XYZ file of N, CA, C and O in Angstrom:
840
model
N 86.152 118.816 84.734
C 86.708 119.153 86.019
C 87.587 117.978 86.583
O 87.142 116.797 86.401
N 88.860 118.276 87.067
C 89.728 117.308 87.594
C 89.178 116.771 88.922
O 88.458 117.327 89.480
N 89.927 115.660 89.354
C 89.548 115.112 90.666
C 89.900 116.143 91.721
O 89.124 116.359 92.647
N 91.046 116.775 91.610
C 91.436 117.747 92.571
C 90.413 118.872 92.610
O 90.123 119.307 93.695
N 89.963 119.471 91.504
C 88.913 120.375 91.464
C 87.698 119.963 92.008
O 86.934 120.785 92.713
N 87.426 118.909 91.682
C 86.024 118.278 92.297
C 86.060 118.240 93.809
O 85.195 118.679 94.550
N 87.366 117.823 94.434
C 87.393 117.786 95.768
C 87.414 119.158 96.410
O 86.706 119.457 97.410
N 88.085 120.081 95.681
C 88.169 121.359 96.384
C 86.778 122.221 96.277
O 86.588 122.968 97.069
N 85.923 121.913 95.323
C 84.673 122.588 95.189
C 83.559 121.959 95.888
O 82.544 122.405 96.030
N 83.897 120.828 96.433
C 82.828 120.053 97.244
C 82.605 120.710 98.541
O 83.440 121.043 99.252
N 81.295 120.975 98.949
C 80.901 121.714 100.118
C 81.179 120.650 101.208
O 80.788 119.701 101.280
N 82.017 121.159 102.165
C 82.221 120.345 103.445
C 80.993 120.329 104.346
O 80.489 121.387 104.690
N 80.556 119.222 104.882
C 79.425 119.209 105.823
C 79.881 119.762 107.100
O 80.892 119.273 107.749
N 79.126 120.563 107.741
C 79.461 121.363 109.010
C 78.459 120.748 110.154
O 78.917 120.725 111.246
N 77.249 120.486 109.896
C 76.352 120.068 110.920
C 76.050 118.517 110.845
O 76.394 117.853 109.831
N 75.605 118.034 111.944
C 75.275 116.572 112.030
C 74.312 116.128 110.927
O 74.580 115.065 110.197
N 73.216 116.970 110.609
C 72.390 116.528 109.463
C 73.008 116.660 108.087
O 72.795 115.572 107.370
N 73.917 117.529 107.984
C 74.685 117.511 106.662
C 75.602 116.416 106.588
O 75.810 115.786 105.433
N 76.296 115.970 107.689
C 77.162 114.796 107.615
C 76.379 113.584 107.414
O 76.887 112.653 106.685
N 75.150 113.528 107.885
C 74.318 112.377 107.613
C 74.030 112.299 106.214
O 73.942 111.072 105.579
N 73.672 113.431 105.542
C 73.436 113.349 104.123
C 74.647 112.922 103.297
O 74.387 112.098 102.415
N 75.719 113.362 103.587
C 76.960 112.861 102.876
C 77.175 111.444 103.128
O 77.432 110.576 102.142
N 76.984 110.885 104.366
C 77.078 109.459 104.621
C 76.057 108.599 103.836
O 76.386 107.605 103.272
N 74.854 109.153 103.840
C 73.829 108.457 103.090
C 74.097 108.448 101.546
O 73.794 107.355 100.968
N 74.572 109.501 100.995
C 74.947 109.505 99.549
C 76.023 108.552 99.180
O 75.943 107.667 98.352
N 77.018 108.553 100.123
C 78.160 107.518 99.826
C 77.730 106.090 100.038
O 78.078 105.117 99.198
N 76.809 105.767 100.998
C 76.249 104.414 101.251
C 75.394 104.070 100.086
O 75.198 102.888 99.784
N 74.748 105.002 99.426
C 73.717 104.743 98.411
C 74.413 104.228 97.142
O 73.775 103.478 96.347
N 75.720 104.494 96.876
C 76.343 104.156 95.804
C 76.373 102.621 95.652
O 76.017 101.936 94.675
N 76.718 101.881 96.788
C 76.483 100.458 96.892
C 75.206 99.936 96.473
O 75.112 98.917 95.835
N 74.185 100.666 97.023
C 72.763 100.260 96.661
C 72.553 100.269 95.195
O 71.926 99.391 94.524
N 73.056 101.313 94.587
C 72.834 101.469 93.068
C 73.733 100.305 92.335
O 73.042 99.788 91.393
N 74.900 100.037 92.845
C 75.651 99.028 92.135
C 74.909 97.647 92.318
O 74.831 96.894 91.269
N 74.261 97.369 93.409
C 73.620 96.089 93.657
C 72.428 95.913 92.660
O 72.071 94.902 92.241
N 71.663 97.026 92.600
C 70.451 97.054 91.851
C 70.622 97.197 90.383
O 69.950 96.540 89.556
N 71.624 97.948 89.864
C 71.857 98.321 88.452
C 73.176 97.892 87.900
O 73.366 97.995 86.625
N 74.248 97.767 88.755
C 75.524 97.394 88.226
C 76.349 98.845 88.153
O 75.790 99.911 88.155
N 77.670 98.690 87.986
C 78.477 99.890 88.008
C 78.347 100.826 86.818
O 78.500 101.984 86.900
N 77.897 100.139 85.596
C 77.883 100.962 84.514
C 76.538 101.889 84.519
O 76.523 102.890 83.819
N 75.672 101.670 85.441
C 74.477 102.326 85.499
C 74.471 103.460 86.647
O 73.445 103.973 86.967
N 75.613 103.736 87.254
C 75.687 104.704 88.331
C 75.542 106.059 87.739
O 76.219 106.452 86.849
N 74.484 106.711 88.237
C 74.259 108.182 87.938
C 73.943 108.880 89.265
O 73.610 108.343 90.247
N 74.087 110.279 89.247
C 73.824 111.035 90.334
C 72.403 111.107 90.731
O 71.995 110.987 91.830
N 71.486 110.851 89.627
C 69.994 110.730 89.905
C 69.642 109.431 90.670
O 68.938 109.491 91.710
N 70.306 108.428 90.219
C 70.078 107.101 90.927
C 70.608 107.138 92.395
O 70.068 106.570 93.254
N 71.852 107.674 92.594
C 72.444 107.797 93.901
C 71.470 108.669 94.726
O 71.281 108.229 95.929
N 71.031 109.705 94.285
C 70.187 110.535 95.147
C 68.959 109.857 95.457
O 68.450 109.994 96.661
N 68.283 109.164 94.540
C 67.096 108.311 94.785
C 67.316 107.408 95.890
O 66.546 107.198 96.886
N 68.317 106.529 95.765
C 68.766 105.547 96.756
C 69.102 106.092 98.077
O 68.810 105.466 99.137
N 69.628 107.210 98.145
C 69.978 107.946 99.345
C 68.727 108.592 100.123
O 68.880 108.901 101.292
N 67.708 108.872 99.226
C 66.555 109.484 99.782
C 66.709 110.918 99.947
O 66.106 111.613 100.809
N 67.524 111.501 99.034
C 67.731 112.929 99.023
C 67.417 113.571 97.658
O 67.374 112.894 96.649
N 67.308 114.848 97.631
C 66.985 115.476 96.270
C 68.286 115.608 95.648
O 69.377 115.630 96.202
N 68.260 115.754 94.211
C 69.466 115.795 93.474
C 70.116 117.181 93.833
O 71.341 117.276 93.758
N 69.326 118.181 94.196
C 69.865 119.375 94.560
C 70.713 119.351 95.854
O 71.872 119.916 96.024
N 70.262 118.630 96.744
C 70.979 118.246 98.042
C 72.260 117.588 97.755
O 73.325 117.931 98.401
N 72.276 116.676 96.807
C 73.502 115.821 96.579
C 74.467 116.767 95.890
O 75.734 116.748 96.268
N 74.055 117.697 95.058
C 74.969 118.598 94.290
C 75.536 119.651 95.228
O 76.608 120.276 94.942
N 74.987 119.868 96.429
C 75.524 120.744 97.422
C 76.880 120.355 97.961
O 77.761 121.062 98.308
N 77.017 119.002 98.031
C 78.221 118.375 98.507
C 79.097 117.661 97.449
O 80.367 117.573 97.699
N 78.530 117.294 96.389
C 79.303 116.541 95.403
C 78.909 117.191 94.037
O 77.772 116.880 93.534
N 79.790 117.922 93.352
C 79.382 118.566 92.068
C 79.268 117.591 90.828
O 78.608 117.905 89.911
N 79.793 116.387 90.955
C 79.835 115.300 90.020
C 80.150 113.964 90.640
O 80.356 113.823 91.733
N 79.965 113.022 89.678
C 80.185 111.598 90.178
C 81.661 111.442 90.644
O 81.899 110.650 91.469
N 82.462 112.159 89.882
C 84.001 111.803 90.230
C 84.225 112.403 91.717
O 84.990 111.767 92.387
N 83.451 113.311 92.185
C 83.651 113.778 93.385
C 83.198 112.718 94.583
O 83.822 112.575 95.543
N 82.161 112.033 94.181
C 81.568 111.015 94.938
C 82.526 109.914 95.008
O 82.885 109.323 96.136
N 83.086 109.522 93.859
C 84.098 108.413 93.910
C 85.376 108.769 94.775
O 85.905 107.951 95.357
N 85.764 110.076 94.584
C 86.909 110.539 95.368
C 86.652 110.374 96.857
O 87.550 109.975 97.638
N 85.451 110.725 97.312
C 85.061 110.646 98.698
C 85.036 109.217 99.110
O 85.505 108.852 100.222
N 84.551 108.296 98.256
C 84.567 106.928 98.605
C 86.002 106.350 98.741
O 86.319 105.570 99.655
N 87.027 106.923 97.771
C 88.261 106.489 97.971
C 88.915 106.939 99.256
O 89.598 106.184 99.951
N 88.616 108.155 99.687
C 89.117 108.731 100.936
C 88.620 107.852 102.143
O 89.381 107.592 103.059
N 87.390 107.539 102.015
C 86.694 106.696 103.113
C 87.437 105.335 103.165
O 87.689 104.849 104.286
N 87.737 104.796 102.061
C 88.472 103.480 101.963
C 89.767 103.583 102.446
O 90.321 102.580 103.115
N 90.540 104.638 102.092
C 91.928 104.940 102.561
C 91.886 104.961 104.147
O 92.760 104.437 104.742
N 90.873 105.529 104.760
C 90.763 105.520 106.255
C 90.523 104.129 106.714
O 91.101 103.789 107.737
N 89.710 103.303 106.084
C 89.521 101.880 106.518
C 90.710 101.159 106.409
O 91.032 100.364 107.482
N 91.517 101.229 105.353
C 92.789 100.582 105.175
C 93.794 100.990 106.197
O 94.409 100.182 106.897
N 93.959 102.214 106.489
C 94.764 102.805 107.414
C 94.471 102.236 108.761
O 95.433 101.883 109.645
N 93.196 102.105 109.024
C 92.815 101.523 110.462
C 93.287 100.100 110.497
O 93.817 99.724 111.599
N 93.019 99.323 109.481
C 93.489 97.867 109.535
C 95.028 97.770 109.791
O 95.411 97.034 110.555
N 95.782 98.638 109.061
C 97.122 98.560 109.154
C 97.668 98.980 110.596
O 98.407 98.202 111.167
N 97.094 100.009 111.032
C 97.514 100.525 112.365
C 97.021 99.468 113.433
O 97.969 99.166 114.345
N 95.857 98.965 113.395
C 95.438 98.034 114.388
C 96.307 96.803 114.380
O 96.682 96.049 115.352
N 96.572 96.239 113.229
C 97.392 95.004 112.953
C 98.818 95.333 113.519
O 99.418 94.413 114.228
N 99.411 96.359 113.098
C 100.734 96.694 113.539
C 100.857 96.811 115.132
O 101.751 96.245 115.802
N 99.773 97.375 115.678
C 99.877 97.565 117.264
C 99.676 96.166 117.909
O 100.369 95.837 118.888
N 98.728 95.386 117.368
C 98.311 94.121 117.916
C 99.508 93.110 117.787
O 99.661 92.206 118.597
N 100.254 93.198 116.668
C 101.243 92.125 116.321
C 102.599 92.767 116.366
O 103.485 92.328 115.486
N 102.851 93.720 117.095
C 104.233 94.441 117.146
C 105.387 93.629 117.498
O 106.397 93.792 117.044
N 105.090 92.576 118.312
C 106.179 91.739 118.797
C 106.056 90.201 118.115
O 106.785 89.282 118.513
N 105.101 90.132 117.190
C 104.815 88.781 116.627
C 105.964 88.490 115.482
O 106.446 89.529 114.975
N 106.182 87.196 115.193
C 106.908 86.804 114.059
C 106.322 87.490 112.670
O 105.115 87.826 112.705
N 107.290 87.794 111.749
C 106.817 88.320 110.480
C 105.719 87.500 109.794
O 104.706 88.064 109.293
N 105.707 86.261 110.023
C 104.712 85.319 109.278
C 103.467 85.610 109.917
O 102.269 85.755 109.205
N 103.329 85.734 111.261
C 102.065 85.956 111.910
C 101.411 87.380 111.601
O 100.290 87.477 111.267
N 102.366 88.319 111.579
C 101.938 89.662 111.154
C 101.405 89.711 109.787
O 100.382 90.269 109.498
N 102.206 89.135 108.870
C 101.684 89.193 107.427
C 100.233 88.374 107.239
O 99.527 88.846 106.561
N 100.142 87.266 107.993
C 98.932 86.529 107.956
C 97.722 87.452 108.361
O 96.746 87.552 107.595
N 97.834 88.106 109.403
C 96.788 88.875 109.974
C 96.554 90.119 109.041
O 95.439 90.711 108.958
N 97.652 90.739 108.614
C 97.549 91.927 107.748
C 96.802 91.548 106.473
O 95.864 92.397 106.150
N 97.185 90.530 105.818
C 96.478 90.209 104.560
C 94.875 89.866 104.836
O 94.053 90.247 104.128
N 94.586 89.071 105.908
C 93.295 88.867 106.231
C 92.400 90.022 106.488
O 91.363 90.161 105.890
N 93.028 91.023 107.189
C 92.259 92.252 107.550
C 92.114 93.104 106.284
O 90.942 93.692 106.112
N 93.048 93.145 105.445
C 93.050 93.914 104.272
C 92.049 93.373 103.182
O 91.268 94.146 102.628
N 92.072 92.077 103.089
C 91.087 91.542 102.137
C 89.640 91.824 102.664
O 88.670 92.214 101.929
N 89.327 91.692 103.862
C 87.998 91.990 104.418
C 87.609 93.534 104.138
O 86.546 93.785 103.929
N 88.711 94.369 104.396
C 88.378 95.746 104.070
C 88.074 96.062 102.623
O 87.456 97.143 102.210
N 88.551 95.151 101.721
C 88.273 95.424 100.264
C 87.090 94.676 99.685
O 86.624 95.136 98.649
N 86.629 93.772 100.384
C 85.564 92.780 99.822
C 84.312 93.669 99.478
O 83.640 93.612 98.606
N 83.916 94.574 100.472
C 82.691 95.236 100.378
C 82.713 96.421 99.268
O 81.583 96.807 98.698
N 83.825 96.823 98.746
C 83.918 97.724 97.688
C 84.549 97.031 96.375
O 84.844 97.745 95.424
N 84.535 95.727 96.354
C 85.060 95.102 95.218
C 84.593 95.483 93.879
O 85.215 95.779 92.949
N 83.205 95.587 93.959
C 82.561 95.911 92.582
C 82.826 97.297 92.107
O 82.691 97.665 90.963
N 83.086 98.284 93.169
C 83.251 99.608 92.873
C 84.752 99.982 92.569
O 85.105 101.057 92.245
N 85.649 98.946 92.807
C 87.056 99.218 92.814
C 87.566 99.815 91.622
O 88.331 100.775 91.505
N 87.061 99.345 90.378
C 87.481 99.677 89.140
C 87.181 101.139 88.902
O 87.898 101.998 88.340
N 85.873 101.448 89.303
C 85.287 102.749 89.059
C 86.143 103.805 89.946
O 86.423 104.846 89.470
N 86.325 103.456 91.135
C 86.964 104.247 92.058
C 88.445 104.535 91.603
O 89.104 105.639 91.659
N 89.110 103.425 91.225
C 90.556 103.539 90.750
C 90.671 104.415 89.538
O 91.628 105.113 89.362
N 89.620 104.394 88.693
C 89.658 105.267 87.441
C 89.597 106.694 87.794
O 90.204 107.547 87.213
N 88.762 106.977 88.897
C 88.572 108.388 89.357
C 89.790 108.968 90.167
O 90.159 109.965 90.060
N 90.465 107.876 90.848
C 91.741 108.276 91.614
C 92.772 107.209 91.171
O 93.157 106.279 91.848
N 93.392 107.545 89.981
C 94.392 106.663 89.418
C 95.637 106.354 90.278
O 96.281 105.348 90.118
N 95.845 107.240 91.333
C 97.139 107.054 91.970
C 96.845 106.147 93.269
O 97.667 106.000 94.101
N 95.541 105.673 93.319
C 95.202 104.946 94.574
C 96.096 103.689 94.808
O 96.440 103.332 95.897
N 96.302 102.910 93.713
C 97.086 101.674 93.842
C 98.577 102.023 94.336
O 99.026 101.199 95.220
N 99.094 103.096 93.758
C 100.428 103.478 94.267
C 100.438 103.922 95.739
O 101.381 103.488 96.429
N 99.399 104.478 96.148
C 99.383 105.035 97.488
C 99.195 103.819 98.475
O 99.788 103.748 99.440
N 98.383 102.704 97.976
C 98.262 101.489 98.902
C 99.666 100.845 98.906
O 100.101 100.194 99.915
N 100.319 100.722 97.697
C 101.562 99.965 97.754
C 102.655 100.676 98.658
O 103.324 99.933 99.326
N 102.683 102.100 98.600
C 103.564 102.755 99.473
C 103.242 102.591 100.803
O 104.246 102.449 101.720
N 102.028 102.475 101.250
C 101.786 102.303 102.568
C 102.099 100.905 103.111
O 102.545 100.715 104.177
N 102.021 99.827 102.190
C 102.410 98.513 102.467
C 103.998 98.558 102.605
O 104.522 97.760 103.473
N 104.728 99.349 101.661
C 106.106 99.249 101.850
C 106.565 99.757 103.208
O 107.549 99.152 103.795
N 105.933 100.910 103.658
C 106.302 101.396 104.921
C 105.906 100.446 106.103
O 106.738 100.337 107.026
N 104.824 99.803 105.961
C 104.395 98.884 106.928
C 105.219 97.729 107.093
O 105.745 97.354 108.253
N 105.636 97.081 105.968
C 106.593 95.896 106.028
C 107.979 96.433 106.370
O 108.767 95.701 106.949
N 108.310 97.557 106.013
C 109.732 98.092 106.519
C 109.748 98.249 107.986
O 110.720 97.771 108.587
N 108.634 98.762 108.518
C 108.682 98.746 110.027
C 108.668 97.439 110.702
O 109.358 97.031 111.689
N 107.930 96.471 110.089
C 107.743 94.994 110.641
C 109.256 94.341 110.526
O 109.626 93.675 111.432
N 109.843 94.556 109.393
C 111.151 93.924 109.221
C 112.227 94.534 110.147
O 113.127 93.918 110.524
N 112.060 95.877 110.390
C 113.108 96.501 111.255
C 112.933 96.025 112.751
O 113.792 96.088 113.491
N 111.703 95.359 113.050
C 111.520 94.873 114.431
C 112.032 93.418 114.425
O 112.079 92.945 115.522
N 112.292 92.768 113.303
C 112.627 91.385 113.334
C 114.104 91.318 113.946
O 114.823 92.267 113.900
N 114.499 90.084 114.343
C 115.713 89.876 114.883
C 116.816 90.358 113.929
O 116.785 90.080 112.706
N 117.813 90.948 114.392
C 118.917 91.595 113.472
C 119.543 90.545 112.540
O 119.955 90.788 111.440
N 119.774 89.297 112.980
C 120.422 88.243 112.448
C 119.543 87.480 111.490
O 119.906 86.615 110.879
N 118.255 87.717 111.601
C 117.225 86.847 110.805
C 117.228 87.195 109.381
O 117.228 86.121 108.628
N 117.325 88.397 108.921
C 117.327 88.702 107.474
C 118.572 89.539 107.235
O 118.876 90.609 107.936
N 119.222 89.225 106.092
C 120.379 90.135 105.625
C 119.766 91.369 104.953
O 118.567 91.510 104.739
N 120.728 92.322 104.842
C 120.306 93.566 104.096
C 119.797 93.345 102.681
O 118.735 93.898 102.282
N 120.360 92.401 102.143
C 119.936 92.034 100.684
C 118.462 91.385 100.803
O 117.710 91.738 99.941
N 118.281 90.507 101.704
C 117.050 89.848 101.970
C 115.969 90.868 102.286
O 114.783 90.850 101.665
N 116.317 91.903 103.089
C 115.329 92.794 103.460
C 114.999 93.699 102.265
O 113.728 93.962 102.058
N 115.887 94.093 101.401
C 115.644 94.838 100.220
C 114.818 94.142 99.315
O 113.831 94.640 98.737
N 115.043 92.796 99.217
C 114.203 92.098 98.168
C 112.834 91.890 98.664
O 111.838 91.921 97.870
N 112.660 91.609 99.994
C 111.309 91.561 100.516
C 110.489 92.809 100.354
O 109.335 92.739 100.124
N 111.228 93.954 100.626
C 110.490 95.272 100.435
C 110.169 95.580 99.073
O 109.361 96.389 98.843
N 110.876 94.942 98.063
C 110.420 95.145 96.748
C 109.241 94.237 96.435
O 108.350 94.675 95.635
N 109.228 92.931 96.851
C 108.196 91.989 96.359
C 106.946 92.131 97.176
O 105.916 92.089 96.721
N 107.049 92.158 98.611
C 105.886 92.072 99.513
C 104.855 93.236 99.268
O 103.660 92.831 99.170
N 105.183 94.443 99.054
C 104.145 95.377 98.811
C 103.435 95.179 97.587
O 102.166 95.297 97.458
N 104.052 94.842 96.519
C 103.466 94.610 95.187
C 102.645 93.314 95.251
O 101.508 93.278 94.766
N 103.229 92.180 95.885
C 102.575 90.942 96.127
C 101.165 91.157 96.822
O 100.127 90.726 96.429
N 101.353 91.810 98.029
C 100.072 91.991 98.822
C 99.106 92.835 98.169
O 97.877 92.521 98.210
N 99.493 93.974 97.611
C 98.541 94.751 96.757
C 97.687 93.997 95.818
O 96.579 94.046 95.647
N 98.436 93.136 94.987
C 97.930 92.391 93.940
C 96.934 91.353 94.418
O 95.696 91.168 94.023
N 97.468 90.653 95.359
C 96.635 89.410 96.068
C 95.411 89.990 96.796
O 94.387 89.327 96.789
N 95.487 91.047 97.509
C 94.353 91.592 98.328
C 93.248 92.001 97.326
O 92.117 91.719 97.524
N 93.673 92.762 96.256
C 92.616 93.257 95.331
C 92.006 91.923 94.523
O 90.860 91.813 94.341
N 92.899 91.063 94.200
C 92.415 89.937 93.560
C 91.521 88.985 94.331
O 90.422 88.547 94.040
N 91.954 88.842 95.574
C 91.066 87.998 96.660
C 89.742 88.614 96.868
O 88.715 87.977 96.921
N 89.741 90.053 96.867
C 88.433 90.732 97.130
C 87.500 90.425 95.973
O 86.218 90.264 96.197
N 87.951 90.470 94.711
C 87.189 90.245 93.540
C 86.698 88.863 93.464
O 85.623 88.455 93.086
N 87.767 87.959 93.719
C 87.382 86.488 93.571
C 86.520 86.048 94.507
O 85.605 85.140 94.404
N 86.405 86.681 95.748
C 85.557 86.328 96.898
C 84.092 86.444 96.484
O 83.148 85.954 97.062
N 83.827 87.259 95.433
C 82.415 87.423 94.880
C 82.170 86.437 93.698
O 81.151 86.608 93.007
N 83.045 85.575 93.385
C 82.927 84.723 92.160
C 83.116 83.290 92.623
O 82.298 82.804 93.315
N 84.152 82.558 92.004
C 84.255 81.241 92.202
C 84.576 80.785 93.654
O 84.056 79.746 94.123
N 85.463 81.455 94.233
C 85.845 81.126 95.646
C 85.118 81.857 96.723
O 84.611 82.966 96.381
N 84.988 81.321 97.907
C 84.320 82.062 98.983
C 85.389 83.007 99.500
O 86.488 82.980 99.089
N 84.881 83.960 100.334
C 85.748 84.953 100.874
C 86.922 84.237 101.580
O 88.031 84.599 101.534
N 86.446 83.237 102.544
C 87.565 82.534 103.210
C 88.615 81.849 102.421
O 89.707 81.774 102.608
N 88.017 81.078 101.267
C 88.930 80.462 100.339
C 89.883 81.438 99.661
O 91.135 81.046 99.599
N 89.416 82.521 99.171
C 90.352 83.467 98.471
C 91.334 84.154 99.397
O 92.523 84.269 98.986
N 90.820 84.359 100.675
C 91.812 84.939 101.623
C 92.890 83.986 101.975
O 94.032 84.265 102.132
N 92.540 82.624 102.154
C 93.407 81.706 102.442
C 94.568 81.496 101.479
O 95.643 81.292 101.757
N 94.077 81.453 100.223
C 95.088 81.429 99.058
C 96.048 82.581 99.086
O 97.309 82.389 98.754
N 95.419 83.819 99.287
C 96.347 84.983 99.335
C 97.338 84.953 100.418
O 98.561 85.265 100.289
N 96.899 84.396 101.586
C 97.796 84.342 102.832
C 98.918 83.225 102.604
O 100.025 83.479 102.813
N 98.481 82.078 101.951
C 99.488 80.939 101.707
C 100.466 81.492 100.774
O 101.657 81.070 101.030
N 100.218 82.223 99.740
C 101.112 82.687 98.752
C 102.153 83.637 99.458
O 103.289 83.440 99.224
N 101.644 84.528 100.250
C 102.550 85.513 101.023
C 103.466 84.752 101.866
O 104.709 84.936 102.080
N 102.923 83.774 102.706
C 103.780 83.060 103.554
C 104.736 82.108 102.928
O 105.857 81.896 103.435
N 104.401 81.503 101.802
C 105.444 80.699 101.019
C 106.597 81.543 100.790
O 107.744 81.250 100.754
N 106.327 82.840 100.281
C 107.412 83.690 99.920
C 108.316 84.136 101.099
O 109.466 84.054 101.157
N 107.551 84.499 102.295
C 108.327 84.854 103.584
C 109.172 83.780 103.992
O 110.288 83.877 104.438
N 108.585 82.600 104.103
C 109.278 81.454 104.501
C 110.368 80.979 103.637
O 111.230 80.219 104.118
N 110.464 81.426 102.391
C 111.575 81.044 101.447
C 112.840 81.606 101.988
O 113.853 81.148 101.457
N 112.848 82.549 102.879
C 114.002 83.244 103.318
C 114.518 82.638 104.641
O 115.556 83.026 105.185
N 113.911 81.468 105.041
C 114.198 80.898 106.401
C 114.731 79.502 106.439
O 114.766 78.745 107.353
N 115.201 78.988 105.213
C 115.813 77.713 105.137
C 114.939 76.655 105.703
O 113.864 76.354 105.297
N 115.476 76.003 106.883
C 114.765 74.848 107.515
C 113.798 75.355 108.580
O 113.349 74.449 109.421
N 113.470 76.661 108.639
C 112.609 76.980 109.742
C 111.319 76.428 109.621
O 110.770 76.008 108.477
N 110.441 76.347 110.651
C 109.136 75.747 110.573
C 108.298 76.558 109.630
O 108.319 77.798 109.630
N 107.560 75.951 108.839
C 106.639 76.468 107.854
C 105.227 76.720 108.437
O 104.832 75.933 109.200
N 104.555 77.909 108.096
C 103.264 78.160 108.607
C 102.507 78.576 107.462
O 102.208 79.797 107.161
N 101.947 77.646 106.766
C 100.987 77.934 105.574
C 99.640 77.867 106.040
O 98.641 78.353 105.430
């Protein structure tokens, strides 16, 4: 069964109790990962960790891929919220400040699912492209608000090519690294510093904000 088919055949929760069951199942995936690792994820283990019967789980999720797809959709909502909140809060801020806060918020949104990222990405292979496209649109809006004389058309086009790819890679890398050698703050700081070095490279003698 394909991802699309799994999503279409998944029963949508209508009542509060049903929604709670779905939320419990999705939250239980993280518990299974912490206890057994990603390779040991099974619907039986998920149901056990969620405190529901396997039959109840299958009412809403016909297979693991449907669960991973739902986790991806949940994550997309979290990322969209970070982008919207940052865009609203820093609508009149310099690009450097906006980029700093955006990277910081996105790393935080990815850290909690870092261990599941490869599994979810395999179930939803277009997820990275969707994230990159959202970043392209976000930076496009940010650059359109910048002073007209600050960046040339060529500079804007180059930044819109590099920034979405750079931020996507650094956010995912920082989220994984935050669970390894570097602390979350350390990994986030390095990601932010890299983005700001690139942004500031277009500003000649302007003040640097690393």
